Short mmCIF file of C-alpha atoms in Angstrom, two decimals:
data_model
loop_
_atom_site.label_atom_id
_atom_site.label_comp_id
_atom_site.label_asym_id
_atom_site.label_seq_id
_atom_site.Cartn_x
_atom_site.Cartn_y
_atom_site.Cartn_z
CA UNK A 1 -23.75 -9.95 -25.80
CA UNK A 2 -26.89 -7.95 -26.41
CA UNK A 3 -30.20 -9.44 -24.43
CA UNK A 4 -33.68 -10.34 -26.30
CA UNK A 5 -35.15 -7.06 -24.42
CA UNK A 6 -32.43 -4.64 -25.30
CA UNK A 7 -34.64 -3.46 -27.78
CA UNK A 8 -37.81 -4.10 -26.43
CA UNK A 9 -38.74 -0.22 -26.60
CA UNK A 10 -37.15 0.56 -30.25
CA UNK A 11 -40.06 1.37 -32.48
CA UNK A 12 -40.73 -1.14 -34.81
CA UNK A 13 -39.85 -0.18 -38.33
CA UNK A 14 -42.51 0.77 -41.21
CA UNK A 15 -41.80 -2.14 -43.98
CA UNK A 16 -42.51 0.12 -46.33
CA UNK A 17 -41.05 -2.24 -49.40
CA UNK A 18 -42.66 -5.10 -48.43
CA UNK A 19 -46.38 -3.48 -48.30
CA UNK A 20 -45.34 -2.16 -52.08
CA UNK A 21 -44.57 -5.44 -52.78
CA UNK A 22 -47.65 -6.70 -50.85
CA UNK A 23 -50.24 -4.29 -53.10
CA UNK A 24 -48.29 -4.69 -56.67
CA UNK A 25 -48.43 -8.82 -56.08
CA UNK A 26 -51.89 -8.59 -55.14
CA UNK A 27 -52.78 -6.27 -57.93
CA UNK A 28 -50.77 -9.01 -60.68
CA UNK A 29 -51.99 -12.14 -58.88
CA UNK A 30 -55.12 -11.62 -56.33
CA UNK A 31 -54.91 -14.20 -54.21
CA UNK A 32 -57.26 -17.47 -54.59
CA UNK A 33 -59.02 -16.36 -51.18
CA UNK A 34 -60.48 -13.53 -52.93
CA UNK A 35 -62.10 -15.58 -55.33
CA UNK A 36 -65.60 -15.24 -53.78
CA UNK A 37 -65.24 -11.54 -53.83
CA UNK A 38 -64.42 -11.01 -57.49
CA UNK A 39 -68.06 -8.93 -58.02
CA UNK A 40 -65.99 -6.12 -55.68
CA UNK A 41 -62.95 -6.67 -57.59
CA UNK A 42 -63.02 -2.60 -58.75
CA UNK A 43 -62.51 -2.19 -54.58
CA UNK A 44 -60.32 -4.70 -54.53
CA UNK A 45 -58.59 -2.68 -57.39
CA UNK A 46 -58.75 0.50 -55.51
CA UNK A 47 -57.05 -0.90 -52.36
CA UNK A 48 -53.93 -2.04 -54.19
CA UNK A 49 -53.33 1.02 -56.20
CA UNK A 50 -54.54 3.57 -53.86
CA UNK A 51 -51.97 1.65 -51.41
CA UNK A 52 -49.16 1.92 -53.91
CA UNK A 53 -50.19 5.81 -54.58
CA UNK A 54 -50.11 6.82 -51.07
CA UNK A 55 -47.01 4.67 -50.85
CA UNK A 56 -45.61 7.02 -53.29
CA UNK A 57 -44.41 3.54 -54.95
CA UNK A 58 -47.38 4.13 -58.53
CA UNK A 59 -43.90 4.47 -60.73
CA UNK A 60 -43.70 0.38 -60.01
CA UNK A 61 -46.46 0.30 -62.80
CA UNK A 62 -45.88 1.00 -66.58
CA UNK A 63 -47.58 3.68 -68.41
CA UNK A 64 -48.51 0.63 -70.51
CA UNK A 65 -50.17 -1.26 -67.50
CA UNK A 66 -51.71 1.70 -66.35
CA UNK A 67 -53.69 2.12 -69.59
CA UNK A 68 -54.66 -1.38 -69.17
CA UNK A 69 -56.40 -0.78 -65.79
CA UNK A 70 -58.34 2.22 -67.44
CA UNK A 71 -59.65 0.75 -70.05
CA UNK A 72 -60.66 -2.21 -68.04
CA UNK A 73 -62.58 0.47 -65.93
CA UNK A 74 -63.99 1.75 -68.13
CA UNK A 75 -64.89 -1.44 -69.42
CA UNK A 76 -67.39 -2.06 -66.23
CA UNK A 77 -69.18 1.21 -66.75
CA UNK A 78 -73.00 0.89 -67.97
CA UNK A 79 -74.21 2.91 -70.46
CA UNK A 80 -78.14 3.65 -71.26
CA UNK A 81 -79.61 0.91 -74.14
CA UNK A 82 -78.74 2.81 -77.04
CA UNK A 83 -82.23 1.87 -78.96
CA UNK A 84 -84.09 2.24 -75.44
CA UNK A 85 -82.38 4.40 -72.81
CA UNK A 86 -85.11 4.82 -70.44
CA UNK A 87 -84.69 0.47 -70.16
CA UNK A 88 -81.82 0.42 -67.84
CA UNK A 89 -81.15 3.82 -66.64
CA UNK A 90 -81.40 3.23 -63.24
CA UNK A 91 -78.77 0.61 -63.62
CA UNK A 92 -76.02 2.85 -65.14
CA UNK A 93 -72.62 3.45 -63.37
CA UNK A 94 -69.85 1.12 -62.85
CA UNK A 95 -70.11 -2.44 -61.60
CA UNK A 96 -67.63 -4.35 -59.84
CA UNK A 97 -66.38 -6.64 -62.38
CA UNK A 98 -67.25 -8.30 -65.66
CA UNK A 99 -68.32 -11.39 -63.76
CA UNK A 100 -71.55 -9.23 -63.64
CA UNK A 101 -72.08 -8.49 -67.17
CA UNK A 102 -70.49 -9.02 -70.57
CA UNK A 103 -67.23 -10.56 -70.58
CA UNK A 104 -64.68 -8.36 -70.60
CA UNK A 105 -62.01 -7.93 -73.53
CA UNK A 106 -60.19 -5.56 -74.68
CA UNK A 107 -61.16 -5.11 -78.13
CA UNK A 108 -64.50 -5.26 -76.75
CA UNK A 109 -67.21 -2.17 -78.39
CA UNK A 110 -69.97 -2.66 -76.19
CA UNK A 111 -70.69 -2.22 -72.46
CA UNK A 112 -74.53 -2.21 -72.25
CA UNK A 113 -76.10 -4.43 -69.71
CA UNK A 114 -76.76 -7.63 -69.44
CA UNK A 115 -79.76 -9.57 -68.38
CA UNK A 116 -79.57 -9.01 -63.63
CA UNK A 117 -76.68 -6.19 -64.56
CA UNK A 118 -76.17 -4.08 -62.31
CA UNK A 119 -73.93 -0.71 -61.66
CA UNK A 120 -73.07 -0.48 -57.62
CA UNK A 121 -72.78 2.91 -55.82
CA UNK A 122 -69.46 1.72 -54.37
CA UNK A 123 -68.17 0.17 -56.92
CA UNK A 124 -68.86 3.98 -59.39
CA UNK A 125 -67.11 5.54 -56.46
CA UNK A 126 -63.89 3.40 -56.44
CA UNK A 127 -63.85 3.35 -59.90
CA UNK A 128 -63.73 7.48 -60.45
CA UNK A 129 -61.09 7.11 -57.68
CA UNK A 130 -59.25 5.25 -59.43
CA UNK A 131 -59.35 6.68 -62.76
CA UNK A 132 -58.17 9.68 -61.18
CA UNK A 133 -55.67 7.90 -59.38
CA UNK A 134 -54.30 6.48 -62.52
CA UNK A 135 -53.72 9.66 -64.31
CA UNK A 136 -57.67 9.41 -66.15
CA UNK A 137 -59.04 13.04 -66.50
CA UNK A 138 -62.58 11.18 -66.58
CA UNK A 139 -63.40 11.72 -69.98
CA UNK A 140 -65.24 9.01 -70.79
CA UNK A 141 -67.34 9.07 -67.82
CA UNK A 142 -70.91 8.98 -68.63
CA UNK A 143 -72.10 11.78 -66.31
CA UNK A 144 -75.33 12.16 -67.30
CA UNK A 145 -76.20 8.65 -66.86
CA UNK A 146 -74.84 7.92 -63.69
CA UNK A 147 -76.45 11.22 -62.14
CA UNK A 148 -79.73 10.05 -63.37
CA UNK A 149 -79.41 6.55 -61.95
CA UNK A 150 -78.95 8.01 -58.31
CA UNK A 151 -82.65 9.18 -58.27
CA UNK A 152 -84.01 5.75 -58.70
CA UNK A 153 -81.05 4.40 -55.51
CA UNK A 154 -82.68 7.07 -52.63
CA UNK A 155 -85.07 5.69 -50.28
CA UNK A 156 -87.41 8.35 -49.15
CA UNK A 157 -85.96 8.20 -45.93
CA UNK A 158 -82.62 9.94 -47.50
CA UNK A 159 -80.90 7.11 -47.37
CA UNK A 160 -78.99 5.31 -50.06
CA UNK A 161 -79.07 1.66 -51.35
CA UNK A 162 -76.44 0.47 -53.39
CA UNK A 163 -77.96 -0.94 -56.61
CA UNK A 164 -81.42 -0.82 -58.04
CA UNK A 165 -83.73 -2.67 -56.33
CA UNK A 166 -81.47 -3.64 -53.31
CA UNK A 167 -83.62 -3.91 -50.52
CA UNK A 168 -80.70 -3.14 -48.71
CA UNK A 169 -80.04 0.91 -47.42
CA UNK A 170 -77.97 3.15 -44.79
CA UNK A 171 -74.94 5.66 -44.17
CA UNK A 172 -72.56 3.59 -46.45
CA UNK A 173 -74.19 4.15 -49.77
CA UNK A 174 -75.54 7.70 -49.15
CA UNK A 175 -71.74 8.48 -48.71
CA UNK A 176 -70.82 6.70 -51.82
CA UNK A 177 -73.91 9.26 -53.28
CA UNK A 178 -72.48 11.99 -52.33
CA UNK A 179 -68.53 11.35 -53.31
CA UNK A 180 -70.15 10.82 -56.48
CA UNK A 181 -71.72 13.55 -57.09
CA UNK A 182 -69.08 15.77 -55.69
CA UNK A 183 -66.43 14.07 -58.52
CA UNK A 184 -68.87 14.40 -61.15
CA UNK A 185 -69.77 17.94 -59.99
CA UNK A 186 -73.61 17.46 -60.31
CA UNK A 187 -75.92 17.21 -56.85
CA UNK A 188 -78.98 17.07 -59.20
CA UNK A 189 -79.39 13.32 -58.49
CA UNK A 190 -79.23 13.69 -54.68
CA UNK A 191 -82.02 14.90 -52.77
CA UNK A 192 -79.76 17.01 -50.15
CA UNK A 193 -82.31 17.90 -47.80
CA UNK A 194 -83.86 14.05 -47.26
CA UNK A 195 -80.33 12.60 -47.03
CA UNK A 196 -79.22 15.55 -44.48
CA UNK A 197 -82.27 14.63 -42.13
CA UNK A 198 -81.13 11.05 -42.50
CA UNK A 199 -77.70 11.48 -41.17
CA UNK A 200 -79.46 14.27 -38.24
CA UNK A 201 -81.74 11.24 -37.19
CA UNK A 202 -79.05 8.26 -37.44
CA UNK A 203 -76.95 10.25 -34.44
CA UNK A 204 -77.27 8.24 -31.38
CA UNK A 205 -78.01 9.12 -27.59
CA UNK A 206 -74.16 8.30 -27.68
CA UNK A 207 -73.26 11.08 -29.99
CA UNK A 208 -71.81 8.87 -32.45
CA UNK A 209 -73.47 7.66 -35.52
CA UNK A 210 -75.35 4.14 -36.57
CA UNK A 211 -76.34 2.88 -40.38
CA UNK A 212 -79.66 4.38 -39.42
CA UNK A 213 -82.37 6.10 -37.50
CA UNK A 214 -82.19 4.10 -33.81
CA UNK A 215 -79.30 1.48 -34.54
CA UNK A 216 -75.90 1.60 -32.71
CA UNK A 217 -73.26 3.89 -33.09
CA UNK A 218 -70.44 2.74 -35.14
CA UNK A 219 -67.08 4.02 -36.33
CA UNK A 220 -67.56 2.99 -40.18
CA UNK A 221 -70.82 5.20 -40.67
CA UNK A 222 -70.09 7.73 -37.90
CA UNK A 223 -66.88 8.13 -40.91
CA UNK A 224 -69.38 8.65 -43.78
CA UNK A 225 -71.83 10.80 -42.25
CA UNK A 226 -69.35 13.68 -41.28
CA UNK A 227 -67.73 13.29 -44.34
CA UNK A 228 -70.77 13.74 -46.40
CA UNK A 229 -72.09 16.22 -44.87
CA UNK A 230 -68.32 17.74 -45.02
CA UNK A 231 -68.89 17.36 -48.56
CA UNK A 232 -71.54 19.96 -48.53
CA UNK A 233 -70.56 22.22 -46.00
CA UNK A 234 -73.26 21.05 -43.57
CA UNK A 235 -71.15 19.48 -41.01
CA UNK A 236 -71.41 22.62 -38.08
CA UNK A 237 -75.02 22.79 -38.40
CA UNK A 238 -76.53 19.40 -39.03
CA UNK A 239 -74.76 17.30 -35.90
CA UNK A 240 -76.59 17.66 -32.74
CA UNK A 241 -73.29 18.50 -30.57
CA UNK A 242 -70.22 18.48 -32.30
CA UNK A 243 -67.54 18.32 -29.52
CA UNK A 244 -69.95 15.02 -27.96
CA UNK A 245 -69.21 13.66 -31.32
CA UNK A 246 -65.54 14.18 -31.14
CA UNK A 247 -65.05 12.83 -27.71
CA UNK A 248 -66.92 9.32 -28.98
CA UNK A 249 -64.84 9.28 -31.47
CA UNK A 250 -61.45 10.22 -28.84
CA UNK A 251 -63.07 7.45 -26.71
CA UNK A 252 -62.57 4.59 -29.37
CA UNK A 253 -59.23 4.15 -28.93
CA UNK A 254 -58.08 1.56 -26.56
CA UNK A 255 -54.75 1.90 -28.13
CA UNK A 256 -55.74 1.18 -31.81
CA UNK A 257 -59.24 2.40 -32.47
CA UNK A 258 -62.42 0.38 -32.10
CA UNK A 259 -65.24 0.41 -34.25
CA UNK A 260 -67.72 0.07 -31.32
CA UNK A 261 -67.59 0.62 -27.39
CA UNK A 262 -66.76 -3.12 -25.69
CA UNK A 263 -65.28 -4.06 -29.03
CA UNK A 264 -60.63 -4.94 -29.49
CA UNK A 265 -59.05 -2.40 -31.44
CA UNK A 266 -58.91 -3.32 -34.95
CA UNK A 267 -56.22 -1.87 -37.41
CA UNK A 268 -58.91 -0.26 -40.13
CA UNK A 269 -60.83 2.18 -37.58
CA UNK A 270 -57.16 4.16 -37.58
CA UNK A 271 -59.08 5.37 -40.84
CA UNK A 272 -62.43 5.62 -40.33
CA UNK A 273 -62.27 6.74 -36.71
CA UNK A 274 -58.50 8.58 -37.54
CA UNK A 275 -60.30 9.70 -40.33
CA UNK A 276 -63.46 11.71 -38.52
CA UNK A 277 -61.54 13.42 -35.89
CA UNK A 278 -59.34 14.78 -38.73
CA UNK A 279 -62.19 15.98 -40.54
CA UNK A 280 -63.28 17.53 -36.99
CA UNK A 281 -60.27 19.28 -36.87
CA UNK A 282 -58.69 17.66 -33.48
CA UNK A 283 -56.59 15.14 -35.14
CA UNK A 284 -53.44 16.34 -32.71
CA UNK A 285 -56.03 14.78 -29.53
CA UNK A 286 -54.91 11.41 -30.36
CA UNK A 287 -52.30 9.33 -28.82
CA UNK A 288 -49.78 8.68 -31.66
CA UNK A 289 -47.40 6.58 -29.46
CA UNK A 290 -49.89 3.96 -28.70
CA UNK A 291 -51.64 3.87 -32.03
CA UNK A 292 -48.27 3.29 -33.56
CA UNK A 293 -47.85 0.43 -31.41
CA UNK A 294 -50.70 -1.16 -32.26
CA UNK A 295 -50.84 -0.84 -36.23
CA UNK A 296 -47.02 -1.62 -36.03
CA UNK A 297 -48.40 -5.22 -33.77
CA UNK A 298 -50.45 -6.01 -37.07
CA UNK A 299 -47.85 -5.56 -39.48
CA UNK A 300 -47.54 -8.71 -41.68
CA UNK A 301 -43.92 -10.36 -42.19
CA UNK A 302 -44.55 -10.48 -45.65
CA UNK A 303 -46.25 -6.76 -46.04
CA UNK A 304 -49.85 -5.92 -45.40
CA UNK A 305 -51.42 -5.38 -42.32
CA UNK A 306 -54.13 -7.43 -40.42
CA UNK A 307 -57.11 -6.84 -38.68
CA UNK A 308 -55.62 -8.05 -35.28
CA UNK A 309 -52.43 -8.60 -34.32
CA UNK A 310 -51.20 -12.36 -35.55
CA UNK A 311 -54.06 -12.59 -38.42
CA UNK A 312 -52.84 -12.55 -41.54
CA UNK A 313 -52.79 -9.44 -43.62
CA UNK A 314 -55.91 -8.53 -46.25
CA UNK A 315 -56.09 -5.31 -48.56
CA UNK A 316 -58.49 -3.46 -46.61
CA UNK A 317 -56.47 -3.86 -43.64
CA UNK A 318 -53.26 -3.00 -44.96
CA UNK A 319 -54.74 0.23 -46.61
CA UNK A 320 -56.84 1.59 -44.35
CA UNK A 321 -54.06 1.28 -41.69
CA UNK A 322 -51.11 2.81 -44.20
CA UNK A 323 -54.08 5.29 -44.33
CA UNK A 324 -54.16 5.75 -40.64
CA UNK A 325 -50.40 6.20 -40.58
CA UNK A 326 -50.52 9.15 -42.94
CA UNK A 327 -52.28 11.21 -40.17
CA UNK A 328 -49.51 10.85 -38.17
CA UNK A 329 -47.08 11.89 -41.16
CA UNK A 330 -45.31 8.10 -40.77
CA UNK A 331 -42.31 8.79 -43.59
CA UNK A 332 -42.56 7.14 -46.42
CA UNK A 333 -47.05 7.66 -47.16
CA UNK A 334 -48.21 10.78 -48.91
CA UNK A 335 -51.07 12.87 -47.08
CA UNK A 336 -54.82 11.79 -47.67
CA UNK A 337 -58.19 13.70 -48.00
CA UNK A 338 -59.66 12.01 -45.14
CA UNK A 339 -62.88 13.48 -46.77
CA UNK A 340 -62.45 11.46 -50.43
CA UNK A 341 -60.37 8.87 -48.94
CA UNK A 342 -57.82 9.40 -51.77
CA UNK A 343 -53.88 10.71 -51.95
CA UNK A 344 -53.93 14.58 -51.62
CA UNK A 345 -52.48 14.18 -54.96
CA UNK A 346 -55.70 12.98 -56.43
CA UNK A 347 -57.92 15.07 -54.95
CA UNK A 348 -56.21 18.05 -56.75
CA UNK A 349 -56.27 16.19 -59.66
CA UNK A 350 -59.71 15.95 -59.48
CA UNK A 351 -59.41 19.82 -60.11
CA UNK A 352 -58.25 19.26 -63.46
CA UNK A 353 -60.74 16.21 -64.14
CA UNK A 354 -63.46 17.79 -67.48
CA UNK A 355 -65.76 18.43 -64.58
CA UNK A 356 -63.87 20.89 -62.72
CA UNK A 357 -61.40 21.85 -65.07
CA UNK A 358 -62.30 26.14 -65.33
CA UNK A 359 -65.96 25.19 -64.49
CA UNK A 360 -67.89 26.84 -61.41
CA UNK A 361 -68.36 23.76 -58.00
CA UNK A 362 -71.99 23.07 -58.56
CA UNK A 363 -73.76 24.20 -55.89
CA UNK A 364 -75.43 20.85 -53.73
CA UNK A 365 -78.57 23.34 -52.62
CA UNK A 366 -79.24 25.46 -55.43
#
């Protein structure tokens, strides 16, 4: 008769079904704990189908439903006020969800702005993600408008905030910025030069990086500095010491990664930390064994992964850890652009987007 520990050092299997089954029931019916986050409901969106793309499971929705989604993307985007377009054109872009603005429908004609509408730098970024990611060659994306609205979002520090008039700013948004600009192939909205110096002076005496100028360091916008500045080929000459950088980053792992030194591992830094040192180019530094171990420890039962182990599972979780696993070529997930955060299927279709397709890469410092 076989013992309870006979297989106490078997690997624990990838669920791979389940987590399909995980993002295409949370796509159908998002779960009433969400409810409070339905203005992010486009990164809510995101999650679940990324998930299912880098699952290589997209084929579980219709050509029919996939339509659906775009036009209900598309449906968020705001356009200039057609009899005044200098009104709102800092607010153009996508927002989150037509809780925002006008109801949506889809017969609806019109997606100008309500009264308090406003487009969200992270919310334009998922949604030209996912556009891609659902077969959209972009088409109807009002570049124009959204370039010019990123003008009116840069503090003069460099930095980013996420809607007009926020009064809040840091390494999150300017990331978003950049992603942006690099889908829509236009850096004419970005002031490269203030936003570089922003990300020079947010690197701590730790070598990682903070939000901002003097704050701590922190694997989330340590991520989205070196991958905007990877975005415009800036990343060898604008971090003070690159191999300090890498070994912060090394250090974060415990046996998942941490976001911060004295913090538990927590399953979504396999991303952001995994993430940067892939970007780096030292991804083959990191323990896989124990990183396994730990994402596999905050597998759900039901699909999804958690933050901790025995939490219950939430999308960002379970995709930025499916995310993580890709690094370490776990069967079953695609390969990512740790840069765009996207399937390497997406990112080349971004080559055929009406942006790139047999048009020169606009140059960020022309």
């Amino acid at each position: 008769m076989a013992s309870d520990n006979d297989n106490v050092d078997q690997p624990k299997e990838f669920a791979h079904a389940k987590h399909v089954k995980f993002f295409k029931r949370s796509l159908d019916y998002l779960p009433y704990q969400y409810s409070s986050a339905d203005t992010n409901r486009m990164t809510l969106g995101y999650f679940c189908i990324s998930g299912l793309d880098i699952l290589d499971k997209l084929d579980v929705l219709s050509e029919e439903t996939k339509k659906e989604y775009i036009e209900w993307i598309y449906a968020q985007q705001i356009h200039p006020n057609v009899n005044s377009p200098d009104i709102n054109k800092p607010i153009c872009g996508f927002r989150g969800s037509s809780f925002t603005g006008c109801p949506y429908s889809p017969e609806a004609t019109s997606t100008e702005a309500t009264k308090y509408d406003r487009a969200n730098l992270a919310m334009t970024y998922t949604a030209l993600v996912l556009l891609l990611t659902l077969g959209d060659d972009l088409s109807r994306v009002n570049r124009k408008a959204i370039i010019g609205a990123l003008p009116y979002l840069q503090r003069e520090n460099g930095s980013f905030c996420p809607c007009y008039e926020s009064r809040e700013s840091d390494m999150r948004f300017l990331y978003c910025a950049f992603v942006v600009s690099y889908i829509l192939n236009d850096w004419s909205g970005v002031d490269i030069p203030k936003a570089v110096h922003f990300i020079k002076s947010s690197q701590a005496y730790d070598y990682g990086l903070g939000q901002g100028p003097s704050q701590e360091s922190h694997g989330g916008s340590t991520y989205c500095a070196v991958a905007a500045l990877d975005l415009v080929g800036k990343l060898d000459s604008s971090v003070i010491n690159q191999e300090k950088l890498l070994e912060w980053c090394l250090n974060r792992q415990k046996s998942g990664f941490q976001g911060r030194m004295n913090k538990p591992p927590d399953s979504c830094y396999s991303f952001w930390i995994g993430a940067t040192i892939k970007i780096l180019g030292h991804y083959e530094l990191v323990d896989f064994a124990q990183h396994r171990e730990f994402l596999m420890a905050t597998q759900g039962g039901i699909g999804g992964f958690s933050k901790w182990p025995d939490v219950y599972p939430d999308l960002l979780h379970a995709y930025m850890a499916i995310a993580g696993l890709s690094f370490m070529n776990e069967p079953g997930i695609k390969s990512m652009n740790p840069t765009l955060n996207c399937s390497l299927r997406v990112s080349k279709a971004l080559e055929d987007s009406v942006f790139h397709r047999g048009k020169p890469k606009d140059d960020p410092f022309k």
